[in-house]
């Protein structure tokens, strides 16, 4: 049996330690006892991008914000679905994640960070949203395991009424806010509604082959 190999660790600002493991040809990023992401399960992260991009398909020269990078599955799926004149801003707070993408996980990244449509910001996605009124046609958020600051307590600002309002202000007319979660959260769905969004709650399997756990993506547009 092939043992799981610890490749590197990264300290989350004001949070806990992330650990990057390799098991055979697979990689996984772990926080405490939570496996945050894995190359074995990428289907719902890809769906976050493809379903959001489909909702803005008629938008000329679309600008998409991806927060955060993770293992790059959402970014790669967005780039595959977007036109050549699109722009994708990627906000990743941990420089270690980007180093992993360019280092031990370079084959997984497949050069997506070097796509000419990509603008990388190593920084807090909340701050990017706050300083970007009417900038994005879609905001794709996968920075925690759901609408709470599991990885980083400061991320709770994203999911508050105020944070959702600011995200709405960062969208262009007709834009979509898409939020990934490992599980259903009825209180958060109500909060989106109370913040003035029309909400489409979609359940997607974790694996690209339609198997695995059911994850949730909320697609929110201004009512």
mmCIF file of C-alpha atoms in Angstrom, residues 19-200:
data_model
loop_
_atom_site.group_PDB
_atom_site.id
_atom_site.type_symbol
_atom_site.label_atom_id
_atom_site.label_comp_id
_atom_site.label_asym_id
_atom_site.label_seq_id
_atom_site.Cartn_x
_atom_site.Cartn_y
_atom_site.Cartn_z
ATOM 1 C CA UNK A 19 -0.941 20.519 4.621
ATOM 2 C CA UNK A 20 -0.293 19.355 1.072
ATOM 3 C CA UNK A 21 -0.153 15.578 0.680
ATOM 4 C CA UNK A 22 0.583 13.301 -2.276
ATOM 5 C CA UNK A 23 -0.829 9.789 -2.444
ATOM 6 C CA UNK A 24 0.395 8.061 -5.571
ATOM 7 C CA UNK A 25 -0.624 10.373 -8.416
ATOM 8 C CA UNK A 26 -3.233 12.205 -6.317
ATOM 9 C CA UNK A 27 -2.849 15.370 -4.242
ATOM 10 C CA UNK A 28 -4.923 16.600 -1.323
ATOM 11 C CA UNK A 29 -4.953 19.753 0.797
ATOM 12 C CA UNK A 30 -5.907 19.178 4.423
ATOM 13 C CA UNK A 31 -6.869 21.539 7.248
ATOM 14 C CA UNK A 32 -6.778 19.842 10.657
ATOM 15 C CA UNK A 33 -8.854 16.695 9.934
ATOM 16 C CA UNK A 34 -10.751 18.219 7.014
ATOM 17 C CA UNK A 35 -9.744 17.324 3.478
ATOM 18 C CA UNK A 36 -10.505 20.644 1.808
ATOM 19 C CA UNK A 37 -9.780 19.520 -1.735
ATOM 20 C CA UNK A 38 -8.386 16.615 -3.687
ATOM 21 C CA UNK A 39 -7.486 15.802 -7.269
ATOM 22 C CA UNK A 40 -9.836 12.831 -6.937
ATOM 23 C CA UNK A 41 -12.833 15.108 -6.472
ATOM 24 C CA UNK A 42 -13.068 18.014 -8.872
ATOM 25 C CA UNK A 43 -16.493 17.790 -10.467
ATOM 26 C CA UNK A 44 -18.304 20.351 -8.336
ATOM 27 C CA UNK A 45 -15.412 22.837 -8.498
ATOM 28 C CA UNK A 46 -15.530 22.592 -12.300
ATOM 29 C CA UNK A 47 -19.316 22.951 -12.251
ATOM 30 C CA UNK A 48 -18.957 26.152 -10.227
ATOM 31 C CA UNK A 49 -17.227 27.659 -13.259
ATOM 32 C CA UNK A 50 -19.088 26.086 -16.157
ATOM 33 C CA UNK A 51 -22.557 26.770 -14.731
ATOM 34 C CA UNK A 52 -21.684 30.349 -13.814
ATOM 35 C CA UNK A 53 -20.145 31.077 -17.222
ATOM 36 C CA UNK A 54 -23.234 29.614 -18.923
ATOM 37 C CA UNK A 55 -25.318 32.205 -17.060
ATOM 38 C CA UNK A 56 -23.302 35.072 -18.586
ATOM 39 C CA UNK A 57 -22.825 33.498 -22.009
ATOM 40 C CA UNK A 58 -24.254 36.503 -23.877
ATOM 41 C CA UNK A 59 -22.060 39.035 -22.065
ATOM 42 C CA UNK A 60 -19.449 40.672 -24.313
ATOM 43 C CA UNK A 61 -15.850 40.545 -23.047
ATOM 44 C CA UNK A 62 -16.817 39.044 -19.675
ATOM 45 C CA UNK A 63 -14.747 39.647 -16.549
ATOM 46 C CA UNK A 64 -14.809 36.856 -13.965
ATOM 47 C CA UNK A 65 -13.388 36.859 -10.430
ATOM 48 C CA UNK A 66 -12.243 33.503 -9.016
ATOM 49 C CA UNK A 67 -11.521 33.362 -5.280
ATOM 50 C CA UNK A 68 -9.466 31.423 -4.333
ATOM 51 C CA UNK A 69 -7.221 29.364 -6.563
ATOM 52 C CA UNK A 70 -7.264 26.065 -4.615
ATOM 53 C CA UNK A 71 -6.067 23.365 -7.013
ATOM 54 C CA UNK A 72 -7.035 25.380 -10.070
ATOM 55 C CA UNK A 73 -10.006 23.273 -11.162
ATOM 56 C CA UNK A 74 -12.453 26.198 -11.153
ATOM 57 C CA UNK A 75 -10.004 28.426 -12.998
ATOM 58 C CA UNK A 76 -9.229 25.831 -15.660
ATOM 59 C CA UNK A 77 -12.928 25.126 -16.241
ATOM 60 C CA UNK A 78 -13.670 28.858 -16.488
ATOM 61 C CA UNK A 79 -10.899 29.390 -19.024
ATOM 62 C CA UNK A 80 -12.169 26.473 -21.116
ATOM 63 C CA UNK A 81 -15.692 27.926 -21.166
ATOM 64 C CA UNK A 82 -14.852 31.615 -21.640
ATOM 65 C CA UNK A 83 -14.114 33.368 -24.944
ATOM 66 C CA UNK A 84 -10.667 34.560 -25.978
ATOM 67 C CA UNK A 85 -11.452 38.189 -25.065
ATOM 68 C CA UNK A 86 -12.501 37.388 -21.491
ATOM 69 C CA UNK A 87 -10.575 38.430 -18.391
ATOM 70 C CA UNK A 88 -10.240 36.294 -15.267
ATOM 71 C CA UNK A 89 -8.990 37.795 -12.029
ATOM 72 C CA UNK A 90 -7.797 35.182 -9.524
ATOM 73 C CA UNK A 91 -7.496 36.184 -5.859
ATOM 74 C CA UNK A 92 -5.565 33.760 -3.638
ATOM 75 C CA UNK A 93 -4.554 34.888 -0.158
ATOM 76 C CA UNK A 94 -1.841 32.254 0.328
ATOM 77 C CA UNK A 95 1.320 32.601 -1.803
ATOM 78 C CA UNK A 96 2.150 28.997 -0.842
ATOM 79 C CA UNK A 97 -0.871 27.775 -2.838
ATOM 80 C CA UNK A 98 0.494 29.488 -5.943
ATOM 81 C CA UNK A 99 3.967 28.068 -5.260
ATOM 82 C CA UNK A 100 2.440 24.585 -5.050
ATOM 83 C CA UNK A 101 0.651 25.178 -8.365
ATOM 84 C CA UNK A 102 3.913 26.145 -10.033
ATOM 85 C CA UNK A 103 5.940 23.477 -8.201
ATOM 86 C CA UNK A 104 4.785 19.994 -7.125
ATOM 87 C CA UNK A 105 1.323 20.448 -8.695
ATOM 88 C CA UNK A 106 2.487 21.979 -11.979
ATOM 89 C CA UNK A 107 1.072 19.084 -13.966
ATOM 90 C CA UNK A 108 -2.331 19.590 -12.331
ATOM 91 C CA UNK A 109 -2.231 23.354 -12.984
ATOM 92 C CA UNK A 110 -1.452 22.692 -16.667
ATOM 93 C CA UNK A 111 -0.229 26.267 -17.151
ATOM 94 C CA UNK A 112 -3.586 27.884 -16.342
ATOM 95 C CA UNK A 113 -1.972 30.713 -14.357
ATOM 96 C CA UNK A 114 0.042 31.671 -17.454
ATOM 97 C CA UNK A 115 -3.029 32.063 -19.664
ATOM 98 C CA UNK A 116 -2.953 35.655 -21.032
ATOM 99 C CA UNK A 117 -6.543 36.178 -19.850
ATOM 100 C CA UNK A 118 -5.539 35.610 -16.208
ATOM 101 C CA UNK A 119 -4.664 38.389 -13.773
ATOM 102 C CA UNK A 120 -3.370 36.931 -10.494
ATOM 103 C CA UNK A 121 -3.712 38.809 -7.207
ATOM 104 C CA UNK A 122 -2.012 37.265 -4.187
ATOM 105 C CA UNK A 123 -4.292 38.789 -1.588
ATOM 106 C CA UNK A 124 -7.644 38.734 0.184
ATOM 107 C CA UNK A 125 -10.600 38.237 -2.162
ATOM 108 C CA UNK A 126 -12.778 40.261 0.237
ATOM 109 C CA UNK A 127 -10.586 43.307 -0.317
ATOM 110 C CA UNK A 128 -10.619 42.742 -4.085
ATOM 111 C CA UNK A 129 -14.422 42.735 -4.020
ATOM 112 C CA UNK A 130 -14.600 45.808 -1.764
ATOM 113 C CA UNK A 131 -12.502 47.930 -4.112
ATOM 114 C CA UNK A 132 -14.188 46.787 -7.346
ATOM 115 C CA UNK A 133 -17.663 48.323 -7.768
ATOM 116 C CA UNK A 134 -19.504 47.184 -10.929
ATOM 117 C CA UNK A 135 -16.431 45.340 -12.181
ATOM 118 C CA UNK A 136 -17.272 41.656 -12.547
ATOM 119 C CA UNK A 137 -19.810 39.729 -14.592
ATOM 120 C CA UNK A 138 -19.373 36.708 -12.315
ATOM 121 C CA UNK A 139 -17.827 36.174 -8.894
ATOM 122 C CA UNK A 140 -16.954 32.548 -8.116
ATOM 123 C CA UNK A 141 -16.209 31.861 -4.461
ATOM 124 C CA UNK A 142 -14.659 28.648 -3.171
ATOM 125 C CA UNK A 143 -12.521 29.806 -0.263
ATOM 126 C CA UNK A 144 -13.994 27.637 2.510
ATOM 127 C CA UNK A 145 -15.917 24.383 2.867
ATOM 128 C CA UNK A 146 -19.122 26.403 2.899
ATOM 129 C CA UNK A 147 -20.501 29.805 3.899
ATOM 130 C CA UNK A 148 -18.429 30.137 7.056
ATOM 131 C CA UNK A 149 -14.822 31.041 7.758
ATOM 132 C CA UNK A 150 -13.506 27.500 8.235
ATOM 133 C CA UNK A 151 -10.153 28.174 6.603
ATOM 134 C CA UNK A 152 -9.819 31.750 7.832
ATOM 135 C CA UNK A 153 -12.141 33.517 10.319
ATOM 136 C CA UNK A 154 -11.917 36.776 8.349
ATOM 137 C CA UNK A 155 -13.720 35.015 5.500
ATOM 138 C CA UNK A 156 -16.931 35.235 7.531
ATOM 139 C CA UNK A 157 -17.206 38.771 6.143
ATOM 140 C CA UNK A 158 -17.939 37.233 2.761
ATOM 141 C CA UNK A 159 -21.088 35.531 3.979
ATOM 142 C CA UNK A 160 -22.561 38.283 6.153
ATOM 143 C CA UNK A 161 -25.429 40.481 4.968
ATOM 144 C CA UNK A 162 -22.946 43.319 4.510
ATOM 145 C CA UNK A 163 -20.475 41.111 2.634
ATOM 146 C CA UNK A 164 -23.171 39.884 0.282
ATOM 147 C CA UNK A 165 -24.303 43.457 -0.348
ATOM 148 C CA UNK A 166 -20.745 44.479 -1.244
ATOM 149 C CA UNK A 167 -20.447 41.460 -3.564
ATOM 150 C CA UNK A 168 -23.654 42.564 -5.252
ATOM 151 C CA UNK A 169 -22.192 46.042 -5.736
ATOM 152 C CA UNK A 170 -19.083 44.509 -7.361
ATOM 153 C CA UNK A 171 -21.233 42.871 -10.045
ATOM 154 C CA UNK A 172 -22.145 44.483 -13.314
ATOM 155 C CA UNK A 173 -25.849 44.477 -14.295
ATOM 156 C CA UNK A 174 -26.926 40.902 -14.951
ATOM 157 C CA UNK A 175 -23.913 39.505 -13.104
ATOM 158 C CA UNK A 176 -23.926 36.364 -10.986
ATOM 159 C CA UNK A 177 -22.473 35.550 -7.559
ATOM 160 C CA UNK A 178 -21.681 31.829 -7.322
ATOM 161 C CA UNK A 179 -20.757 30.247 -3.978
ATOM 162 C CA UNK A 180 -19.594 26.640 -3.498
ATOM 163 C CA UNK A 181 -20.358 24.618 -0.378
ATOM 164 C CA UNK A 182 -19.714 21.056 0.741
ATOM 165 C CA UNK A 183 -23.194 20.908 2.290
ATOM 166 C CA UNK A 184 -26.621 22.518 2.258
ATOM 167 C CA UNK A 185 -27.127 25.586 4.468
ATOM 168 C CA UNK A 186 -30.720 26.812 4.652
ATOM 169 C CA UNK A 187 -29.855 29.837 6.800
ATOM 170 C CA UNK A 188 -27.352 31.068 4.257
ATOM 171 C CA UNK A 189 -29.780 30.502 1.389
ATOM 172 C CA UNK A 190 -32.289 32.691 3.266
ATOM 173 C CA UNK A 191 -29.584 35.308 3.858
ATOM 174 C CA UNK A 192 -28.934 35.495 0.113
ATOM 175 C CA UNK A 193 -32.639 36.015 -0.451
ATOM 176 C CA UNK A 194 -32.823 38.665 2.273
ATOM 177 C CA UNK A 195 -29.850 40.447 0.671
ATOM 178 C CA UNK A 196 -31.934 40.987 -2.462
ATOM 179 C CA UNK A 197 -30.729 38.163 -4.695
ATOM 180 C CA UNK A 198 -32.688 35.734 -6.821
ATOM 181 C CA UNK A 199 -31.177 32.403 -5.780
ATOM 182 C CA UNK A 200 -30.785 29.172 -7.726
#
